[in-house]
Short mmCIF file of C-alpha atoms in Angstrom, two decimals:
data_model
loop_
_atom_site.label_atom_id
_atom_site.label_comp_id
_atom_site.label_asym_id
_atom_site.label_seq_id
_atom_site.Cartn_x
_atom_site.Cartn_y
_atom_site.Cartn_z
CA MET A 1 -0.75 0.57 -0.17
CA ILE A 2 1.18 4.13 -0.32
CA GLN A 3 0.33 6.65 1.24
CA PHE A 4 0.37 9.61 0.37
CA HIS A 5 3.20 12.09 3.58
CA PRO A 6 0.85 15.08 4.64
CA LEU A 7 1.71 18.95 4.55
CA SER A 8 4.84 17.84 7.58
CA LYS A 9 6.35 16.04 5.46
CA SER A 10 6.82 15.48 2.37
CA ILE A 11 6.83 19.96 1.88
CA ALA A 12 7.72 21.35 5.38
CA LEU A 13 10.73 18.91 6.33
CA ALA A 14 11.95 18.50 9.94
CA LEU A 15 15.22 21.07 9.57
CA SER A 16 16.37 24.16 10.46
CA THR A 17 16.25 27.37 7.84
CA LEU A 18 19.96 28.19 7.66
CA LEU A 19 21.52 32.12 5.95
CA THR A 20 24.18 32.88 4.22
CA VAL A 21 22.83 31.37 0.99
CA THR A 22 20.30 33.81 -0.05
CA ALA A 23 18.47 34.29 -2.85
CA LEU A 24 18.15 36.36 -5.93
CA SER A 25 14.86 37.47 -8.08
CA GLY A 26 14.83 34.96 -10.47
CA CYS A 27 11.63 33.47 -13.44
CA GLY A 28 8.64 32.19 -11.64
CA SER A 29 5.80 34.12 -9.50
CA ASP A 30 4.10 32.56 -5.93
CA ASP A 31 1.31 33.45 -8.26
CA ASP A 32 2.83 31.07 -11.13
CA ARG A 33 3.39 28.39 -8.55
CA LYS A 34 -0.09 28.35 -6.71
CA THR A 35 -2.71 28.65 -9.54
CA PRO A 36 -4.31 25.02 -9.58
CA THR A 37 -5.22 22.63 -11.97
CA THR A 38 -6.92 21.44 -9.23
CA GLN A 39 -10.13 23.80 -7.31
CA PRO A 40 -11.99 22.36 -3.92
CA ASP A 41 -15.40 22.71 -4.37
CA HIS A 42 -17.93 21.08 -1.83
CA ASP A 43 -20.61 22.71 -3.20
CA HIS A 44 -21.90 21.35 -6.39
CA ASP A 45 -24.15 18.33 -7.95
CA HIS A 46 -23.52 15.56 -8.47
CA ASP A 47 -22.68 16.08 -12.73
CA GLU A 48 -19.71 18.69 -10.70
CA GLU A 49 -18.14 15.92 -8.11
CA ASP A 50 -17.85 13.04 -10.72
CA HIS A 51 -15.67 15.82 -12.54
CA ASP A 52 -13.75 16.11 -9.89
CA HIS A 53 -13.13 13.47 -8.40
CA ASP A 54 -12.57 12.73 -12.19
CA GLU A 55 -9.23 15.43 -12.05
CA GLU A 56 -8.32 14.38 -9.42
CA SER A 57 -7.57 11.20 -9.91
CA GLU A 58 -5.00 12.04 -12.76
CA VAL A 59 -4.19 14.28 -10.69
CA THR A 60 -3.11 11.82 -7.64
CA ALA A 61 -1.14 9.41 -10.49
CA GLU A 62 0.28 12.14 -11.33
CA LEU A 63 1.90 13.09 -8.06
CA ARG A 64 1.96 9.18 -7.56
CA GLN A 65 3.96 8.42 -10.44
CA GLY A 66 5.75 12.10 -10.27
CA ARG A 67 7.86 13.58 -13.47
CA ILE A 68 11.36 13.81 -15.46
CA LEU A 69 12.95 16.56 -16.74
CA ILE A 70 14.72 15.86 -19.25
CA THR A 71 17.60 18.44 -21.14
CA GLU A 72 18.06 18.36 -25.18
CA LYS A 73 21.50 17.22 -26.23
CA ASP A 74 24.19 20.80 -27.42
CA SER A 75 20.41 23.22 -26.58
CA ASN A 76 18.95 25.22 -23.53
CA LYS A 77 16.29 24.00 -23.53
CA ALA A 78 14.35 21.04 -21.15
CA TYR A 79 11.31 19.85 -20.61
CA VAL A 80 8.72 17.67 -18.57
CA TYR A 81 7.93 13.86 -19.25
CA SER A 82 4.50 13.96 -17.35
CA LEU A 83 4.83 9.76 -16.38
CA ALA A 84 0.97 8.97 -16.14
CA GLN A 85 0.28 11.24 -19.34
CA ASN A 86 3.07 9.56 -20.92
CA LYS A 87 4.13 12.62 -22.60
CA VAL A 88 5.87 15.64 -22.56
CA ILE A 89 3.98 18.22 -21.19
CA GLN A 90 6.07 21.67 -20.42
CA ASN A 91 8.77 23.00 -22.66
CA LEU A 92 11.44 24.81 -20.29
CA ASP A 93 14.56 27.57 -21.27
CA LEU A 94 16.66 27.03 -19.28
CA THR A 95 19.37 29.87 -17.14
CA GLY A 96 23.11 28.63 -18.75
CA GLN A 97 23.46 25.28 -18.81
CA ALA A 98 22.58 22.27 -17.55
CA ASP A 99 26.50 20.35 -16.68
CA ALA A 100 24.50 17.95 -15.14
CA LEU A 101 21.13 17.50 -13.82
CA GLN A 102 20.03 16.50 -9.35
CA THR A 103 17.27 15.61 -7.59
CA SER A 104 16.44 17.96 -3.94
CA PRO A 105 17.00 14.85 -0.83
CA SER A 106 13.07 15.13 -0.47
CA GLY A 107 12.17 14.44 -3.95
CA ASN A 108 10.63 17.92 -4.78
CA TYR A 109 13.12 19.77 -7.14
CA VAL A 110 16.12 19.06 -9.37
CA LEU A 111 19.19 21.06 -9.51
CA VAL A 112 20.87 22.03 -12.74
CA LEU A 113 24.16 22.54 -12.30
CA ASP A 114 26.14 24.48 -14.32
CA ARG A 115 29.63 24.88 -15.10
CA THR A 116 29.83 26.86 -17.35
CA ASN A 117 28.29 29.39 -16.37
CA GLN A 118 28.74 28.69 -12.48
CA GLY A 119 25.53 28.31 -11.55
CA VAL A 120 23.47 26.16 -10.09
CA ASN A 121 18.92 26.95 -10.31
CA PHE A 122 16.70 24.59 -8.48
CA TYR A 123 13.07 23.47 -10.55
CA HIS A 124 10.28 23.17 -8.44
CA SER A 125 8.15 19.70 -10.35
CA GLY A 126 4.95 21.64 -9.90
CA LEU A 127 3.39 18.79 -7.39
CA GLU A 128 2.79 18.53 -3.69
CA ILE A 129 -0.20 17.61 -1.39
CA GLU A 130 -1.39 20.75 1.03
CA ASP A 131 -2.71 20.11 4.38
CA HIS A 132 -6.46 20.85 4.83
CA GLY A 133 -7.01 20.26 8.34
CA ASP A 134 -9.07 17.17 8.11
CA HIS A 135 -7.19 15.18 3.96
CA ASP A 136 -4.86 16.28 2.36
CA HIS A 137 -4.93 17.75 -1.33
CA PRO A 138 -3.64 16.27 -4.65
CA TYR A 139 -1.81 19.06 -6.97
CA ALA A 140 -0.43 19.25 -10.06
CA ARG A 141 0.53 22.52 -11.81
CA ASP A 142 3.87 23.67 -14.61
CA VAL A 143 6.85 22.80 -12.99
CA SER A 144 9.30 26.61 -12.31
CA LYS A 145 11.79 27.85 -11.10
CA MET A 146 12.90 28.85 -8.03
CA PRO A 147 14.05 32.65 -6.96
CA LEU A 148 17.83 30.64 -5.18
CA GLN A 149 20.46 30.38 -7.67
CA LEU A 150 24.11 29.63 -6.06
CA ASN A 151 26.38 31.36 -8.20
CA TYR A 152 29.94 28.99 -6.66
CA THR A 153 32.43 27.95 -9.17
CA ARG A 154 31.93 25.01 -11.18
CA PRO A 155 29.54 22.92 -8.49
CA VAL A 156 30.05 19.31 -9.06
CA HIS A 157 29.87 16.57 -6.83
CA TYR A 158 26.53 16.40 -5.67
CA GLN A 159 26.50 13.64 -2.13
CA THR A 160 22.20 12.55 -0.67
CA TYR A 161 22.26 11.38 2.82
CA GLY A 162 18.86 11.39 4.18
CA GLU A 163 17.02 14.52 3.51
CA GLN A 164 19.91 16.39 2.74
CA ALA A 165 23.23 16.81 -0.09
CA GLY A 166 26.11 18.28 0.17
CA LEU A 167 26.92 20.07 -2.85
CA PHE A 168 30.87 21.09 -3.70
CA PHE A 169 31.84 24.09 -5.99
CA ASP A 170 36.07 22.96 -6.80
CA GLY A 171 36.79 26.61 -7.57
CA LEU A 172 39.10 27.27 -9.93
CA GLY A 173 43.25 27.45 -9.45
CA ALA A 174 46.04 29.38 -10.60
CA ALA A 175 47.98 27.62 -13.50
CA GLY A 176 49.42 24.78 -11.67
CA ASN A 177 46.97 24.88 -9.22
CA PRO A 178 49.52 25.83 -6.45
CA ILE A 179 47.43 25.79 -3.23
CA GLU A 180 48.02 29.64 -2.41
CA ASN A 181 45.94 31.63 -3.98
CA PRO A 182 43.33 30.16 -5.80
CA ALA A 183 41.84 31.69 -7.85
CA GLN A 184 38.38 30.35 -6.24
CA ALA A 185 38.51 28.29 -2.85
CA ALA A 186 36.28 25.61 -3.59
CA GLY A 187 33.67 25.85 -0.53
CA PHE A 188 30.05 22.72 -0.71
CA ALA A 189 26.29 24.06 0.79
CA LEU A 190 24.43 22.33 2.69
CA VAL A 191 21.22 21.24 0.23
CA THR A 192 17.52 20.29 2.12
CA ASP A 193 13.84 21.06 -0.19
CA LYS A 194 13.19 23.06 2.64
CA ASP A 195 16.01 25.71 2.37
CA ILE A 196 15.16 25.56 -1.10
CA ALA A 197 11.63 26.99 -0.95
CA ASN A 198 13.28 29.95 1.36
CA GLY A 199 15.65 30.69 -0.05
CA LYS A 200 18.32 30.45 1.69
CA LEU A 201 21.71 27.79 2.17
CA PRO A 202 24.13 27.02 4.20
CA TYR A 203 27.11 27.31 2.37
CA GLN A 204 30.94 27.55 3.99
CA LYS A 205 34.12 28.10 1.92
CA LEU A 206 37.48 25.54 2.03
CA ASN A 207 41.05 26.79 2.19
CA THR A 208 42.12 26.26 -1.71
CA ASN A 209 40.23 25.08 -4.04
CA MET A 210 40.53 20.79 -5.17
CA HIS A 211 37.91 18.71 -7.00
CA GLY A 212 36.77 17.40 -3.35
CA THR A 213 33.13 16.56 -1.48
CA ALA A 214 30.58 16.60 0.89
CA GLU A 215 29.05 14.90 3.56
CA PRO A 216 25.76 15.72 5.19
CA ARG A 217 25.19 13.63 8.62
CA GLY A 218 22.60 15.91 10.22
CA ASN A 219 24.60 18.71 11.70
CA TYR A 220 28.36 17.72 10.25
CA VAL A 221 29.44 18.10 7.51
CA ILE A 222 32.22 15.50 6.67
CA SER A 223 33.66 17.77 4.17
CA THR A 224 38.02 18.10 2.04
CA GLY A 225 40.45 19.95 1.91
CA ARG A 226 43.55 19.92 -0.03
CA TYR A 227 47.10 20.54 2.20
CA ASP A 228 49.82 18.36 0.55
CA THR A 229 49.19 17.99 -2.14
CA VAL A 230 51.16 21.19 -5.37
CA GLY A 231 49.81 20.09 -9.34
CA SER A 232 46.97 18.34 -8.82
CA ALA A 233 43.54 19.84 -8.56
CA LEU A 234 42.50 15.88 -5.98
CA ALA A 235 41.52 16.53 -1.91
CA ASP A 236 44.14 14.83 -0.05
CA THR A 237 43.07 15.55 4.09
CA ILE A 238 39.57 14.66 5.88
CA SER A 239 37.96 17.62 7.75
CA VAL A 240 34.70 17.87 9.90
CA PHE A 241 32.22 21.09 9.60
CA GLU A 242 29.81 21.39 12.66
CA LEU A 243 26.96 24.16 11.87
CA HIS A 244 26.34 26.96 14.26
CA ASN A 245 23.54 28.94 13.25
CA ASP A 246 23.97 31.20 10.21
CA HIS A 247 27.31 28.75 9.42
CA TYR A 248 30.22 26.35 10.20
CA HIS A 249 32.53 25.89 12.66
CA LEU A 250 35.95 24.34 11.84
CA ASN A 251 35.68 20.92 14.14
CA GLN A 252 38.54 18.91 13.95
CA THR A 253 41.01 17.60 10.77
CA PHE A 254 42.08 13.98 10.56
CA ASP A 255 45.97 12.95 11.01
CA THR A 256 45.99 10.53 8.45
CA LYS A 257 45.60 11.86 4.91
CA CYS A 258 43.56 11.02 1.62
CA GLN A 259 46.30 11.55 -1.09
CA GLY A 260 44.41 11.62 -5.02
CA LEU A 261 40.89 11.01 -2.90
CA HIS A 262 38.40 10.92 -5.08
CA GLY A 263 34.76 9.46 -4.57
CA SER A 264 32.79 9.43 -1.15
CA GLY A 265 30.02 8.25 0.18
CA SER A 266 28.06 7.35 3.93
CA VAL A 267 26.07 4.59 5.36
CA THR A 268 24.58 4.81 9.37
CA ASP A 269 27.84 5.38 11.07
CA TYR A 270 29.96 5.51 8.53
CA SER A 271 31.21 8.47 6.32
CA ILE A 272 33.76 6.54 3.84
CA PHE A 273 35.94 8.38 1.14
CA ALA A 274 37.98 6.68 -1.97
CA CYS A 275 42.37 7.93 -1.97
CA SER A 276 44.62 6.63 -4.39
CA ASP A 277 45.97 3.98 -1.75
CA GLY A 278 43.03 2.91 0.28
CA ILE A 279 38.92 4.11 1.78
CA LEU A 280 40.05 6.57 4.85
CA SER A 281 36.74 5.95 7.02
CA VAL A 282 34.67 8.20 8.98
CA LYS A 283 33.63 7.08 11.74
CA GLN A 284 29.97 9.04 13.94
CA ALA A 285 29.89 8.09 17.22
CA GLY A 286 27.37 10.54 18.36
CA ASP A 287 29.42 13.94 18.84
CA ALA A 288 32.26 12.13 18.02
CA PHE A 289 34.34 10.90 15.21
CA SER A 290 37.36 8.72 14.14
CA ALA A 291 39.25 8.13 11.06
CA GLU A 292 40.57 5.18 10.21
CA LYS A 293 42.30 3.72 6.53
CA ILE A 294 41.60 0.33 4.88
CA THR A 295 43.77 -0.74 2.25
CA TYR A 296 42.38 -1.39 -1.24
CA PRO A 297 43.10 -5.66 -1.41
CA VAL A 298 46.15 -7.33 -3.72
CA SER A 299 44.33 -8.53 -6.46
CA LEU A 300 43.34 -4.45 -6.88
CA THR A 301 46.29 -3.13 -6.14
CA ASN A 302 48.40 -4.70 -8.83
CA SER A 303 45.87 -4.16 -11.14
CA GLN A 304 46.29 -1.61 -14.15
CA CYS A 305 43.75 -0.54 -15.03
CA ILE A 306 43.47 0.11 -19.39
CA ASN A 307 41.82 3.16 -19.60
CA GLU A 308 39.13 3.71 -23.26
CA ASP A 309 41.96 5.17 -25.32
CA GLY A 310 44.13 2.51 -24.23
CA SER A 311 46.28 4.07 -22.39
CA SER A 312 46.51 2.47 -18.12
CA SER A 313 46.54 3.75 -15.18
CA PRO A 314 46.84 2.03 -11.55
CA ALA A 315 43.80 1.16 -10.35
CA ARG A 316 41.26 2.81 -7.91
CA ILE A 317 37.71 2.73 -6.07
CA GLY A 318 36.34 5.95 -7.47
CA SER A 319 32.66 6.45 -6.63
CA PHE A 320 30.54 4.52 -4.84
CA VAL A 321 26.51 4.31 -4.37
CA THR A 322 24.47 3.89 -0.83
CA ASN A 323 20.79 1.84 -0.49
CA HIS A 324 19.53 2.82 2.51
CA HIS A 325 18.48 -0.58 3.59
CA HIS A 326 22.42 -1.77 3.05
CA ASN A 327 25.01 -1.14 5.57
CA TYR A 328 28.19 -1.69 3.52
CA LEU A 329 28.48 0.49 -0.15
CA VAL A 330 29.40 -0.30 -3.55
CA GLY A 331 32.24 1.44 -6.12
CA THR A 332 34.01 0.47 -8.95
CA ALA A 333 37.43 0.40 -9.71
CA CYS A 334 38.80 0.32 -13.70
CA GLY A 335 34.70 -0.82 -13.96
CA GLN A 336 34.97 -3.80 -11.96
CA PRO A 337 32.54 -3.96 -9.19
CA TYR A 338 33.61 -3.98 -5.22
CA ARG A 339 31.86 -4.10 -2.01
CA ILE A 340 32.79 -2.21 0.71
CA ASP A 341 31.72 -3.36 4.44
CA PRO A 342 33.34 -0.22 6.64
CA VAL A 343 32.05 -2.06 9.45
CA SER A 344 34.34 -5.11 8.62
CA LYS A 345 36.29 -3.68 6.88
CA ASN A 346 36.52 -5.78 3.61
CA ILE A 347 37.01 -4.63 0.68
CA ALA A 348 35.61 -7.76 -1.85
CA PRO A 349 35.40 -7.96 -5.68
CA ILE A 350 31.48 -8.83 -6.85
CA VAL A 351 31.72 -11.29 -9.75
CA TRP A 352 29.33 -10.43 -12.43
CA THR A 353 30.56 -10.82 -15.76
CA THR A 354 32.73 -13.98 -17.46
CA ASN A 355 33.46 -11.59 -19.72
CA ASN A 356 36.62 -9.95 -19.20
CA SER A 357 37.19 -7.15 -21.35
CA ARG A 358 33.78 -5.78 -20.71
CA ARG A 359 33.35 -2.57 -18.39
CA VAL A 360 30.56 -0.99 -15.53
CA VAL A 361 30.24 2.20 -16.68
CA SER A 362 26.38 3.23 -14.53
CA TYR A 363 25.64 1.78 -11.50
CA ASP A 364 23.86 1.67 -8.64
CA PHE A 365 20.27 -0.14 -5.92
CA ASP A 366 16.97 -0.83 -7.28
CA ALA A 367 14.58 1.51 -4.73
CA HIS A 368 14.79 -1.56 -2.25
CA GLY A 369 18.47 -2.30 -2.52
CA GLU A 370 17.63 -5.96 -3.83
CA HIS A 371 19.30 -5.25 -6.81
CA LEU A 372 22.58 -3.76 -8.43
CA MET A 373 22.39 -2.23 -11.58
CA LEU A 374 25.29 -2.87 -13.80
CA LEU A 375 25.23 -0.74 -17.07
CA ASP A 376 28.41 -2.39 -18.98
CA ASP A 377 30.58 -1.05 -22.02
CA ALA A 378 28.09 -2.81 -25.17
CA GLY A 379 24.53 -1.49 -23.30
CA THR A 380 23.67 -4.69 -21.16
CA LEU A 381 22.12 -3.66 -17.77
CA HIS A 382 22.79 -6.34 -15.56
CA LEU A 383 20.13 -6.83 -12.72
CA LEU A 384 22.28 -8.98 -9.15
CA ASP A 385 20.41 -10.49 -6.51
CA VAL A 386 22.18 -9.01 -3.26
CA THR A 387 20.27 -12.01 -1.98
CA GLN A 388 21.61 -14.92 -3.74
CA ASN A 389 25.44 -12.99 -3.56
CA TYR A 390 24.62 -11.14 -6.35
CA LYS A 391 24.12 -13.59 -8.65
CA GLN A 392 22.98 -12.35 -12.38
CA VAL A 393 18.82 -12.68 -12.27
CA ALA A 394 19.36 -10.71 -15.62
CA ALA A 395 20.79 -9.30 -18.27
CA LEU A 396 18.33 -6.41 -20.05
CA ASN A 397 19.90 -4.88 -23.91
CA ILE A 398 18.64 -1.62 -23.42
CA ILE A 399 20.97 -0.27 -25.64
CA PRO A 400 22.74 -1.96 -28.71
CA ASP A 401 25.10 -0.27 -30.47
CA GLY A 402 27.29 0.34 -26.92
CA ILE A 403 28.19 2.75 -24.42
CA LYS A 404 30.68 5.42 -26.33
CA ASN A 405 32.96 8.24 -24.80
CA TYR A 406 32.20 6.25 -20.68
CA SER A 407 35.37 8.00 -19.38
CA HIS A 408 33.42 10.03 -17.57
CA GLY A 409 30.59 6.98 -16.92
CA GLY A 410 27.74 5.77 -19.14
CA PRO A 411 23.97 7.49 -18.20
CA SER A 412 22.93 7.21 -15.74
CA LEU A 413 20.08 4.82 -14.19
CA ILE A 414 17.22 7.14 -12.71
CA VAL A 415 15.31 5.39 -9.84
CA ASN A 416 11.57 6.84 -9.88
CA PRO A 417 12.01 6.51 -5.75
CA ASN A 418 7.38 6.46 -6.27
CA THR A 419 6.64 2.76 -8.92
CA GLU A 420 10.40 1.74 -8.43
CA MET A 421 10.91 2.14 -12.31
CA VAL A 422 14.20 2.48 -13.82
CA TYR A 423 15.05 4.96 -16.44
CA VAL A 424 17.93 5.24 -18.28
CA MET A 425 18.90 7.60 -21.22
CA ASP A 426 19.84 5.78 -24.89
CA SER A 427 21.00 9.32 -27.26
CA GLU A 428 21.24 7.74 -29.71
CA ASN A 429 17.78 6.77 -30.96
CA LYS A 430 16.44 9.65 -28.69
CA GLN A 431 14.33 7.67 -26.74
CA ILE A 432 14.14 6.30 -22.72
CA ILE A 433 13.76 2.91 -20.92
CA ALA A 434 12.05 2.30 -18.88
CA ILE A 435 13.54 -0.64 -17.00
CA ASN A 436 10.87 -2.88 -14.63
CA PRO A 437 13.58 -4.66 -11.93
CA ASP A 438 11.14 -6.69 -10.11
CA ALA A 439 9.93 -7.92 -13.51
CA LYS A 440 13.30 -8.09 -14.81
CA LYS A 441 12.14 -6.57 -17.94
CA ILE A 442 11.96 -3.88 -20.41
CA GLU A 443 8.63 -2.51 -19.42
CA SER A 444 7.84 0.51 -22.40
CA LYS A 445 10.45 2.89 -24.43
CA LEU A 446 10.17 6.69 -24.29
CA LYS A 447 9.74 7.98 -28.28
CA LEU A 448 11.43 12.05 -27.63
CA THR A 449 11.41 13.90 -30.55
CA PHE A 450 14.63 15.28 -29.37
CA ALA A 451 18.41 13.25 -28.08
CA PRO A 452 18.81 13.99 -24.52
CA SER A 453 21.42 15.22 -22.31
CA GLN A 454 20.74 15.10 -18.89
CA LEU A 455 17.75 12.60 -16.91
CA ALA A 456 16.16 14.06 -13.54
CA TRP A 457 13.70 12.46 -11.68
CA PHE A 458 11.11 15.10 -9.35
CA GLY A 459 8.03 14.42 -7.45
CA VAL A 460 6.46 14.08 -3.91
CA LYS A 461 8.17 10.71 -2.10
CA THR A 462 5.10 8.11 -1.75
CA GLU A 463 5.83 6.43 1.25
CA HIS A 464 5.60 2.80 1.71
CA ASP A 465 4.95 0.19 3.49
CA ASP A 466 7.19 -1.46 2.54
CA GLU A 467 7.25 -5.11 3.48
CA HIS A 468 11.54 -5.61 2.44
CA HIS A 469 13.74 -6.01 5.42
CA HIS A 470 17.28 -6.60 4.59
CA GLU A 471 19.81 -6.69 7.02
CA SER A 472 23.65 -6.57 5.61
#
């Protein structure tokens, strides 16, 4: 059974509204956002009542499935795709360029990351549930741009944990990336849906420019610094920052270094950071934090990655995926998946194919964490059952032409938190592939009239009576 959240859960998140990033005027007035698709009217005859109920059923279907924001390749155009209506329902002219799309922690917004013009814009899904006292009322409106806009340099890594996300801005270095006197220092913003609505996000400036990350953990953010590395923009140090009203204080910096830091993720009591020589695991116990290095297995450290262009580089993990049903992470090194357990301090390879030439280019868990989904460079989506030691239960040929130019990853696997469907962009064929992991099949192909470049789901997350319990 699926239940809608009341307003207090889905719209007004129980997190404090904080300062420092103030709203800038932008498109989309309050009047535009308040125009309902359905009008509550309790004094009407039966014909009108039937009509209103039909219309409200359409709105309910819209909320249950949500929408996808799709950007067009080599354009500033974006399109809103209604999953309930199975069609594009709105066109948008974006402000700036869309280098990446990210969904807000509670799902109500899409963040449009512009690394060319140095900014982030926010778009509301148009879907909402209002609390009318004795009942909830659903609304389906046009997608609208929020007044909030962030103007910091190079927004890159975006890490969601619970109802918070850490958005990291790399900044800009001088020639040769010296630590002193960067052109623009790096920093991070803490993102919540409530603070987006209120037009203010807390922001913390860091010591220099770097390619770093930020893991939110309640009143703390674990983020990165660059103190030892010269010539590379990769971070090398981990610090804990504590929120104090409208700003952060540096709480502690760990002595254990993380050279060549790239990639992070969080599970129950741990935040994990990928280094060139292993994993730096940070454990939280209340207000206390400790860190230790977990070394890579010999099978990984003795390997060399053969890159898409034919060059080679030392093997190391560089990214992670997590799911709230599990207390472990999955990362990839040289396109091969590994299971990382911070409690047992174990890093183990996941066997997924007998073809050693295949590489994972995109990966994620499904909504319930029952399947690990691996998209390889041949365009095949492998579904592995995590309850059966990652036994492959399906291999779906979703992009027959394969994945080209995957050095920075393949098309993202977009998981619908409400219906559990998964969407994958096929830009060459101007379509989106809809996959049903439970049925282990391609459900449909959403045909487009343009080549898509980015996808993101947004809407109102619904509450499931979740009978899927995993102890991992």
